[in-house]
Amino acid sequence: MTEQPTTPRTAIVTGGARGIGAAVARRLSADGFAVAVLDLDESACATIVSEIEDAGGTGLAVGVDVSDEAAVQAAVERVAAELGAPTVLINNAGIIRDNMLFKMSVDDWDAVMNVHLRGSFLMTRAAQKHMIDAKWGRIVNLSSTSALGNRGQANYSAAKAGMQGFTKTLAIELGKFGVTANAIAPGFIATDMTRSTAERMGVSFETFIEAVAKDIPVGRAGQPDDIAATVAFLVREDASFVSGQVIYVAGGPKD
Ligand code: NAP
């Protein structure tokens, strides 16, 4: 087995204040990474960082809008200065603005593109130089099963399919520097994001989860820790030959 480094590596998790991002931040800390938790609200990030520190880990809370070029640059520089050069980047921040195409506003389209695609581009561009300097890096981008098409999600589906193309290109460009890039495409995961979908549909979250689970081969909804476990594998030292892949984590196969 490849040896783990003696100096802890620094990871950035965007959208790390709750849901999947918070689970990923906790897991990476438990696995020995120093973890920068980035999200819109710095005080919400601080809550997760406190948990990490209470458990014996090291973290940093940084408030940033990932779609803001100057703010992203400053945030990544702050992480490098205060926590160490970031060589792991988890592009997880995301929003939904669902609507049928004929009712979808330009704002709904732009908002989703800006957070997922522009945000991941800006974060990755800012962080990659630290990975190249270190001749080692791990990038994990959050896609979705919606990338395969989903009614009412033309914006989100296009953004999540875009994340897959972005990931494959990163893998091609950065591979020779010891940097891997992979995407995780979750199916239904129980978080505030899916809770808001249940609310919009006028059903309780519990009823929604029960209905969704009936169509999932393993017979249950996904949890944020299911995604954190997959991230944990992809960032390992000995996952260095896995790059440019899209892993569907959906409790069953997807096309
Ligand atoms: P979530 O609970 O809504 O958490 C997303 C986090 O991202 C929130 O803390 C949010 O902050 C933050 N965020 C939004 N816009 C941001 C911005 N411009 N800059 C920085 N942070 C921002 O969502 P989740 O369910 O954990 O989803 C995490 C990722 O997995 C997303 O990319 C999502 O598309 C993807 N995913 C989720 C599912 C699922 O079933 N849950 C399935 C497939 C893929 P605020 O709270 O302040 O808005």
GROMACS .gro file of C-alpha atoms and ligand atoms in nm:
model
  303
    1MET     CA    1   0.000   0.000   0.000
    2THR     CA    2   0.121   0.355  -0.074
    3GLU     CA    3   0.232   0.533   0.240
    4GLN     CA    4   0.034   0.826   0.373
    5PRO     CA    5   0.231   1.157   0.390
    6THR     CA    6   0.381   1.257   0.725
    7THR     CA    7   0.264   1.620   0.689
    8PRO     CA    8  -0.114   1.643   0.676
    9ARG     CA    9  -0.244   1.755   0.340
   10THR     CA   10  -0.490   2.043   0.320
   11ALA     CA   11  -0.831   1.994   0.163
   12ILE     CA   12  -1.090   2.252   0.061
   13VAL     CA   13  -1.458   2.157   0.064
   14THR     CA   14  -1.695   2.410  -0.094
   15GLY     CA   15  -2.054   2.421   0.027
   16GLY     CA   16  -1.910   2.258   0.339
   17ALA     CA   17  -2.143   2.416   0.594
   18ARG     CA   18  -2.414   2.152   0.564
   19GLY     CA   19  -2.540   1.842   0.385
   20ILE     CA   20  -2.298   1.646   0.171
   21GLY     CA   21  -2.021   1.906   0.205
   22ALA     CA   22  -2.029   1.895   0.586
   23ALA     CA   23  -2.014   1.513   0.582
   24VAL     CA   24  -1.719   1.526   0.343
   25ALA     CA   25  -1.540   1.782   0.562
   26ARG     CA   26  -1.587   1.567   0.874
   27ARG     CA   27  -1.471   1.253   0.693
   28LEU     CA   28  -1.160   1.412   0.542
   29SER     CA   29  -1.068   1.545   0.884
   30ALA     CA   30  -1.114   1.201   1.038
   31ASP     CA   31  -0.887   1.065   0.763
   32GLY     CA   32  -0.609   1.307   0.862
   33PHE     CA   33  -0.655   1.606   0.634
   34ALA     CA   34  -0.655   1.968   0.750
   35VAL     CA   35  -0.990   2.089   0.616
   36ALA     CA   36  -1.095   2.433   0.496
   37VAL     CA   37  -1.473   2.461   0.505
   38LEU     CA   38  -1.594   2.713   0.248
   39ASP     CA   39  -1.951   2.835   0.217
   40LEU     CA   40  -2.151   3.154   0.173
   41ASP     CA   41  -2.196   3.202   0.547
   42GLU     CA   42  -1.868   3.195   0.741
   43SER     CA   43  -2.041   3.145   1.077
   44ALA     CA   44  -2.213   2.831   0.944
   45CYS     CA   45  -1.870   2.704   0.833
   46ALA     CA   46  -1.737   2.779   1.183
   47THR     CA   47  -1.990   2.537   1.333
   48ILE     CA   48  -1.848   2.250   1.126
   49VAL     CA   49  -1.491   2.360   1.200
   50SER     CA   50  -1.570   2.354   1.574
   51GLU     CA   51  -1.695   1.996   1.537
   52ILE     CA   52  -1.376   1.905   1.351
   53GLU     CA   53  -1.159   2.065   1.619
   54ASP     CA   54  -1.358   1.905   1.903
   55ALA     CA   55  -1.284   1.570   1.740
   56GLY     CA   56  -0.910   1.650   1.737
   57GLY     CA   57  -0.880   1.774   1.378
   58THR     CA   58  -0.766   2.100   1.220
   59GLY     CA   59  -0.996   2.325   1.021
   60LEU     CA   60  -1.056   2.674   0.889
   61ALA     CA   61  -1.389   2.846   0.821
   62VAL     CA   62  -1.396   3.071   0.514
   63GLY     CA   63  -1.700   3.261   0.390
   64VAL     CA   64  -1.698   3.290   0.012
   65ASP     CA   65  -1.929   3.295  -0.288
   66VAL     CA   66  -1.763   3.047  -0.524
   67SER     CA   67  -1.894   3.236  -0.828
   68ASP     CA   68  -1.707   3.557  -0.729
   69GLU     CA   69  -1.365   3.558  -0.896
   70ALA     CA   70  -1.187   3.796  -0.656
   71ALA     CA   71  -1.341   3.636  -0.347
   72VAL     CA   72  -1.236   3.288  -0.462
   73GLN     CA   73  -0.879   3.401  -0.523
   74ALA     CA   74  -0.865   3.560  -0.176
   75ALA     CA   75  -1.022   3.255  -0.011
   76VAL     CA   76  -0.775   3.009  -0.164
   77GLU     CA   77  -0.482   3.235  -0.070
   78ARG     CA   78  -0.614   3.255   0.286
   79VAL     CA   79  -0.637   2.877   0.308
   80ALA     CA   80  -0.280   2.843   0.179
   81ALA     CA   81  -0.151   3.100   0.430
   82GLU     CA   82  -0.345   2.983   0.736
   83LEU     CA   83  -0.389   2.608   0.687
   84GLY     CA   84  -0.136   2.501   0.424
   85ALA     CA   85  -0.127   2.472   0.045
   86PRO     CA   86  -0.456   2.315  -0.067
   87THR     CA   87  -0.386   2.002  -0.270
   88VAL     CA   88  -0.732   1.848  -0.237
   89LEU     CA   89  -1.036   2.030  -0.371
   90ILE     CA   90  -1.394   1.911  -0.343
   91ASN     CA   91  -1.621   2.123  -0.563
   92ASN     CA   92  -1.948   2.056  -0.383
   93ALA     CA   93  -2.128   2.394  -0.351
   94GLY     CA   94  -2.458   2.377  -0.533
   95ILE     CA   95  -2.808   2.516  -0.567
   96ILE     CA   96  -3.126   2.413  -0.744
   97ARG     CA   97  -3.370   2.645  -0.921
   98ASP     CA   98  -3.608   2.385  -1.065
   99ASN     CA   99  -3.881   2.466  -1.314
  100MET     CA  100  -4.021   2.337  -1.639
  101LEU     CA  101  -3.832   2.485  -1.933
  102PHE     CA  102  -4.116   2.713  -2.045
  103LYS     CA  103  -4.131   2.867  -1.698
  104MET     CA  104  -3.758   2.881  -1.631
  105SER     CA  105  -3.626   3.236  -1.597
  106VAL     CA  106  -3.289   3.351  -1.724
  107ASP     CA  107  -3.199   3.422  -1.360
  108ASP     CA  108  -3.276   3.060  -1.267
  109TRP     CA  109  -3.055   2.941  -1.552
  110ASP     CA  110  -2.768   3.178  -1.474
  111ALA     CA  111  -2.774   3.120  -1.097
  112VAL     CA  112  -2.733   2.744  -1.139
  113MET     CA  113  -2.461   2.777  -1.405
  114ASN     CA  114  -2.277   3.032  -1.192
  115VAL     CA  115  -2.255   2.825  -0.874
  116HIS     CA  116  -2.184   2.484  -1.027
  117LEU     CA  117  -1.980   2.557  -1.338
  118ARG     CA  118  -1.830   2.904  -1.294
  119GLY     CA  119  -1.775   2.828  -0.924
  120SER     CA  120  -1.595   2.500  -0.991
  121PHE     CA  121  -1.388   2.660  -1.266
  122LEU     CA  122  -1.281   2.951  -1.044
  123MET     CA  123  -1.204   2.730  -0.744
  124THR     CA  124  -1.008   2.480  -0.950
  125ARG     CA  125  -0.812   2.746  -1.136
  126ALA     CA  126  -0.714   2.908  -0.806
  127ALA     CA  127  -0.622   2.581  -0.630
  128GLN     CA  128  -0.443   2.397  -0.912
  129LYS     CA  129  -0.121   2.594  -0.883
  130HIS     CA  130  -0.073   2.459  -0.530
  131MET     CA  131  -0.126   2.105  -0.661
  132ILE     CA  132   0.119   2.156  -0.944
  133ASP     CA  133   0.380   2.300  -0.705
  134ALA     CA  134   0.332   1.994  -0.482
  135LYS     CA  135   0.329   1.758  -0.784
  136TRP     CA  136   0.027   1.597  -0.619
  137GLY     CA  137  -0.340   1.678  -0.611
  138ARG     CA  138  -0.692   1.540  -0.593
  139ILE     CA  139  -0.998   1.712  -0.738
  140VAL     CA  140  -1.347   1.572  -0.684
  141ASN     CA  141  -1.643   1.742  -0.850
  142LEU     CA  142  -2.005   1.684  -0.749
  143SER     CA  143  -2.215   1.593  -1.050
  144SER     CA  144  -2.557   1.422  -1.021
  145THR     CA  145  -2.770   1.151  -1.176
  146SER     CA  146  -2.965   1.452  -1.309
  147ALA     CA  147  -2.681   1.490  -1.561
  148LEU     CA  148  -2.858   1.210  -1.750
  149GLY     CA  149  -3.170   1.428  -1.778
  150ASN     CA  150  -3.440   1.511  -1.525
  151ARG     CA  151  -3.780   1.671  -1.574
  152GLY     CA  152  -3.789   2.027  -1.438
  153GLN     CA  153  -3.411   2.054  -1.414
  154ALA     CA  154  -3.289   2.175  -1.756
  155ASN     CA  155  -3.049   2.416  -1.584
  156TYR     CA  156  -2.923   2.176  -1.317
  157SER     CA  157  -2.899   1.882  -1.557
  158ALA     CA  158  -2.693   2.088  -1.804
  159ALA     CA  159  -2.465   2.212  -1.525
  160LYS     CA  160  -2.413   1.862  -1.384
  161ALA     CA  161  -2.340   1.719  -1.730
  162GLY     CA  162  -2.098   2.010  -1.772
  163MET     CA  163  -1.925   1.909  -1.450
  164GLN     CA  164  -1.850   1.572  -1.607
  165GLY     CA  165  -1.685   1.723  -1.917
  166PHE     CA  166  -1.496   1.968  -1.695
  167THR     CA  167  -1.370   1.678  -1.481
  168LYS     CA  168  -1.247   1.473  -1.777
  169THR     CA  169  -1.059   1.772  -1.918
  170LEU     CA  170  -0.896   1.844  -1.581
  171ALA     CA  171  -0.784   1.481  -1.569
  172ILE     CA  172  -0.625   1.513  -1.913
  173GLU     CA  173  -0.452   1.846  -1.844
  174LEU     CA  174  -0.334   1.784  -1.488
  175GLY     CA  175  -0.251   1.413  -1.487
  176LYS     CA  176   0.117   1.464  -1.563
  177PHE     CA  177   0.149   1.673  -1.246
  178GLY     CA  178   0.028   1.393  -1.021
  179VAL     CA  179  -0.320   1.541  -1.002
  180THR     CA  180  -0.631   1.328  -1.046
  181ALA     CA  181  -0.979   1.463  -1.117
  182ASN     CA  182  -1.296   1.261  -1.076
  183ALA     CA  183  -1.667   1.329  -1.049
  184ILE     CA  184  -1.920   1.174  -0.814
  185ALA     CA  185  -2.276   1.167  -0.942
  186PRO     CA  186  -2.506   1.106  -0.645
  187GLY     CA  187  -2.860   0.983  -0.675
  188PHE     CA  188  -3.109   1.087  -0.406
  189ILE     CA  189  -2.929   1.199  -0.089
  190ALA     CA  190  -3.127   1.315   0.216
  191THR     CA  191  -3.017   1.678   0.271
  192ASP     CA  192  -3.174   2.024   0.291
  193MET     CA  193  -3.160   2.034  -0.090
  194THR     CA  194  -3.390   1.733  -0.131
  195ARG     CA  195  -3.598   1.847   0.170
  196SER     CA  196  -3.674   2.169  -0.020
  197THR     CA  197  -3.786   1.962  -0.321
  198ALA     CA  198  -4.029   1.770  -0.095
  199GLU     CA  199  -4.160   2.100   0.044
  200ARG     CA  200  -4.212   2.237  -0.307
  201MET     CA  201  -4.408   1.921  -0.397
  202GLY     CA  202  -4.620   1.961  -0.083
  203VAL     CA  203  -4.525   1.625   0.073
  204SER     CA  204  -4.346   1.553   0.401
  205PHE     CA  205  -3.977   1.470   0.369
  206GLU     CA  206  -4.039   1.127   0.526
  207THR     CA  207  -4.310   1.042   0.270
  208PHE     CA  208  -4.088   1.169  -0.011
  209ILE     CA  209  -3.792   0.955   0.106
  210GLU     CA  210  -4.014   0.646   0.136
  211ALA     CA  211  -4.148   0.693  -0.218
  212VAL     CA  212  -3.802   0.753  -0.365
  213ALA     CA  213  -3.650   0.453  -0.183
  214LYS     CA  214  -3.897   0.218  -0.359
  215ASP     CA  215  -3.717   0.285  -0.688
  216ILE     CA  216  -3.364   0.247  -0.551
  217PRO     CA  217  -3.223  -0.107  -0.589
  218VAL     CA  218  -3.058  -0.111  -0.244
  219GLY     CA  219  -3.393  -0.009  -0.096
  220ARG     CA  220  -3.298   0.310   0.082
  221ALA     CA  221  -3.226   0.678   0.023
  222GLY     CA  222  -2.865   0.789   0.022
  223GLN     CA  223  -2.705   0.971   0.313
  224PRO     CA  224  -2.431   1.238   0.301
  225ASP     CA  225  -2.186   0.982   0.448
  226ASP     CA  226  -2.235   0.762   0.138
  227ILE     CA  227  -2.083   1.041  -0.069
  228ALA     CA  228  -1.816   1.120   0.191
  229ALA     CA  229  -1.701   0.756   0.176
  230THR     CA  230  -1.661   0.779  -0.201
  231VAL     CA  231  -1.467   1.105  -0.173
  232ALA     CA  232  -1.246   0.943   0.091
  233PHE     CA  233  -1.147   0.673  -0.160
  234LEU     CA  234  -1.080   0.912  -0.449
  235VAL     CA  235  -0.844   1.134  -0.247
  236ARG     CA  236  -0.634   0.848  -0.115
  237GLU     CA  237  -0.265   0.826  -0.203
  238ASP     CA  238  -0.321   0.490  -0.369
  239ALA     CA  239  -0.612   0.609  -0.586
  240SER     CA  240  -0.356   0.775  -0.815
  241PHE     CA  241  -0.450   0.565  -1.122
  242VAL     CA  242  -0.820   0.653  -1.102
  243SER     CA  243  -0.878   0.973  -1.298
  244GLY     CA  244  -1.134   1.126  -1.531
  245GLN     CA  245  -1.406   0.896  -1.399
  246VAL     CA  246  -1.768   0.961  -1.311
  247ILE     CA  247  -1.882   0.742  -1.023
  248TYR     CA  248  -2.259   0.714  -0.986
  249VAL     CA  249  -2.338   0.672  -0.617
  250ALA     CA  250  -2.706   0.605  -0.638
  251GLY     CA  251  -2.780   0.270  -0.475
  252GLY     CA  252  -2.795   0.103  -0.814
  253PRO     CA  253  -2.674   0.136  -1.172
  254LYS     CA  254  -2.730   0.443  -1.389
  255ASP     CA  255  -2.672   0.469  -1.765
  256NAP     P1  256  -2.726   2.164   0.033
  256NAP     O1  257  -2.765   2.093   0.158
  256NAP     O2  258  -2.821   2.263  -0.026
  256NAP     O3  259  -2.584   2.233   0.059
  256NAP     C1  260  -2.523   2.309  -0.041
  256NAP     C2  261  -2.433   2.410   0.023
  256NAP     O4  262  -2.372   2.490  -0.081
  256NAP     C3  263  -2.511   2.507   0.114
  256NAP     O5  264  -2.445   2.521   0.238
  256NAP     C4  265  -2.507   2.635   0.034
  256NAP     O6  266  -2.506   2.753   0.112
  256NAP     C5  267  -2.375   2.624  -0.040
  256NAP     N1  268  -2.369   2.719  -0.151
  256NAP     C6  269  -2.468   2.751  -0.239
  256NAP     N2  270  -2.426   2.846  -0.323
  256NAP     C7  271  -2.299   2.875  -0.290
  256NAP     C8  272  -2.202   2.966  -0.339
  256NAP     N3  273  -2.229   3.049  -0.442
  256NAP     N4  274  -2.080   2.971  -0.279
  256NAP     C9  275  -2.052   2.891  -0.175
  256NAP     N5  276  -2.139   2.803  -0.123
  256NAP    C10  277  -2.261   2.795  -0.179
  256NAP     O7  278  -2.694   2.061  -0.083
  256NAP     P2  279  -2.645   1.907  -0.081
  256NAP     O8  280  -2.763   1.824  -0.103
  256NAP     O9  281  -2.554   1.884   0.032
  256NAP    O10  282  -2.563   1.904  -0.219
  256NAP    C11  283  -2.422   1.918  -0.228
  256NAP    C12  284  -2.380   1.894  -0.372
  256NAP    O11  285  -2.422   1.765  -0.415
  256NAP    C13  286  -2.441   1.993  -0.471
  256NAP    O12  287  -2.348   2.023  -0.571
  256NAP    C14  288  -2.557   1.916  -0.527
  256NAP    O13  289  -2.595   1.964  -0.653
  256NAP    C15  290  -2.499   1.776  -0.532
  256NAP     N6  291  -2.600   1.670  -0.534
  256NAP    C16  292  -2.690   1.656  -0.432
  256NAP    C17  293  -2.785   1.553  -0.439
  256NAP    C18  294  -2.886   1.530  -0.331
  256NAP    O14  295  -2.973   1.443  -0.350
  256NAP     N7  296  -2.882   1.600  -0.221
  256NAP    C19  297  -2.786   1.467  -0.550
  256NAP    C20  298  -2.694   1.485  -0.652
  256NAP    C21  299  -2.601   1.587  -0.643
  256NAP     P3  300  -2.645   2.824   0.158
  256NAP    O15  301  -2.708   2.728   0.250
  256NAP    O16  302  -2.598   2.949   0.228
  256NAP    O17  303  -2.722   2.846   0.033
   0.00000   0.00000   0.00000
